[in-house]
Coordinates of C-alpha atoms in Angstrom, one line a residue:
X199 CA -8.2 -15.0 7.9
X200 CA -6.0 -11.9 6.9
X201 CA -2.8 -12.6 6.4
X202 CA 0.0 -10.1 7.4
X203 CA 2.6 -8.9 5.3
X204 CA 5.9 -7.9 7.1
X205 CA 8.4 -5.4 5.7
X206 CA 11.4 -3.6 6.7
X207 CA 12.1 -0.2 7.2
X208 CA 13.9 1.6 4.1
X209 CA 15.9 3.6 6.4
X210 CA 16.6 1.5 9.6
X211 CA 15.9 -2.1 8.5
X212 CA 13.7 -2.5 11.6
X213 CA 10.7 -5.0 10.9
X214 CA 7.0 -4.4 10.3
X215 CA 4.0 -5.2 9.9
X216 CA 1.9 -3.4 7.0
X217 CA -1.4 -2.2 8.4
X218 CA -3.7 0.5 8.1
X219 CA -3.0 1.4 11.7
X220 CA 0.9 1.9 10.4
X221 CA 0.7 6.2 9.4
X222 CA 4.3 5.7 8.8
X223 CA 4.2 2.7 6.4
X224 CA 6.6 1.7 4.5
X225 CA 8.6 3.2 7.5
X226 CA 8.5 2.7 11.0
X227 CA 8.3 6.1 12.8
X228 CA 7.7 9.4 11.8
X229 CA 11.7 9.7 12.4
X230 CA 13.0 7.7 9.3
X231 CA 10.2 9.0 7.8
X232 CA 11.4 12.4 8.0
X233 CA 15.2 11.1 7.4
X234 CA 13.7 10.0 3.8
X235 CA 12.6 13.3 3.2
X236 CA 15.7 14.8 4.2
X237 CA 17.8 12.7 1.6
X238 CA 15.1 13.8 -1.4
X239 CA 14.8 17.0 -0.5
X240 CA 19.6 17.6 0.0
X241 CA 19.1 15.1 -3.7
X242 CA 21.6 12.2 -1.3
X243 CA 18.7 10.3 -3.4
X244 CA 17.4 10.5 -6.7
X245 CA 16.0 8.9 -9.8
X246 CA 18.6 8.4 -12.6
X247 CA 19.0 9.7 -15.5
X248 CA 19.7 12.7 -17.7
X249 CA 19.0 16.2 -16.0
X250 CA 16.0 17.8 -17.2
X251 CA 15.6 21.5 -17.9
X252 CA 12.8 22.5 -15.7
X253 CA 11.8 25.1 -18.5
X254 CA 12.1 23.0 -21.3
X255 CA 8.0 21.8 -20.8
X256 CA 8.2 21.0 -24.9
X257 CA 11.2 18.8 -25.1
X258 CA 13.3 22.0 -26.8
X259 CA 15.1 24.7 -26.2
X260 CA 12.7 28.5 -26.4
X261 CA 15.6 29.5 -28.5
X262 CA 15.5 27.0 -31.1
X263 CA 11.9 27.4 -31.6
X264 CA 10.9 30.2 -34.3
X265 CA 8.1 31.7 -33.2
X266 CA 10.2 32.8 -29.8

């Protein structure tokens, strides 16, 4: 017997069921799907923590490295 697991929408706290049949999962339309998206992509959401330097791929600054 499979049993089902039921979670709630991250964005409209409706209740599911998680299934492969679910394209959506962990949300429950393509809707708050999207709204997710939204709020990475305008940064309403985001992992915490210092600011990175999206150049800095070494840990340190090109001018502080001799060979620059």
């Amino acid at each position: 017997m499979n049993k089902l697991t039921h979670i709630t929408c991250p964005i409209c706290d409706k209740k599911n069921t998680w299934h492969a049949e679910n394209a959506f999962r962990p949300f429950c339309s393509d809707r708050c799907k999207l709204i997710d998206l939204g709020e990475w992509a305008s940064e309403s959401r985001k992992i915490p923590g210092e600011p990175v330097d999206p150049y800095d791929l070494n840990g340190k600054n090109d001018e502080q490295d001799p060979l620059f």
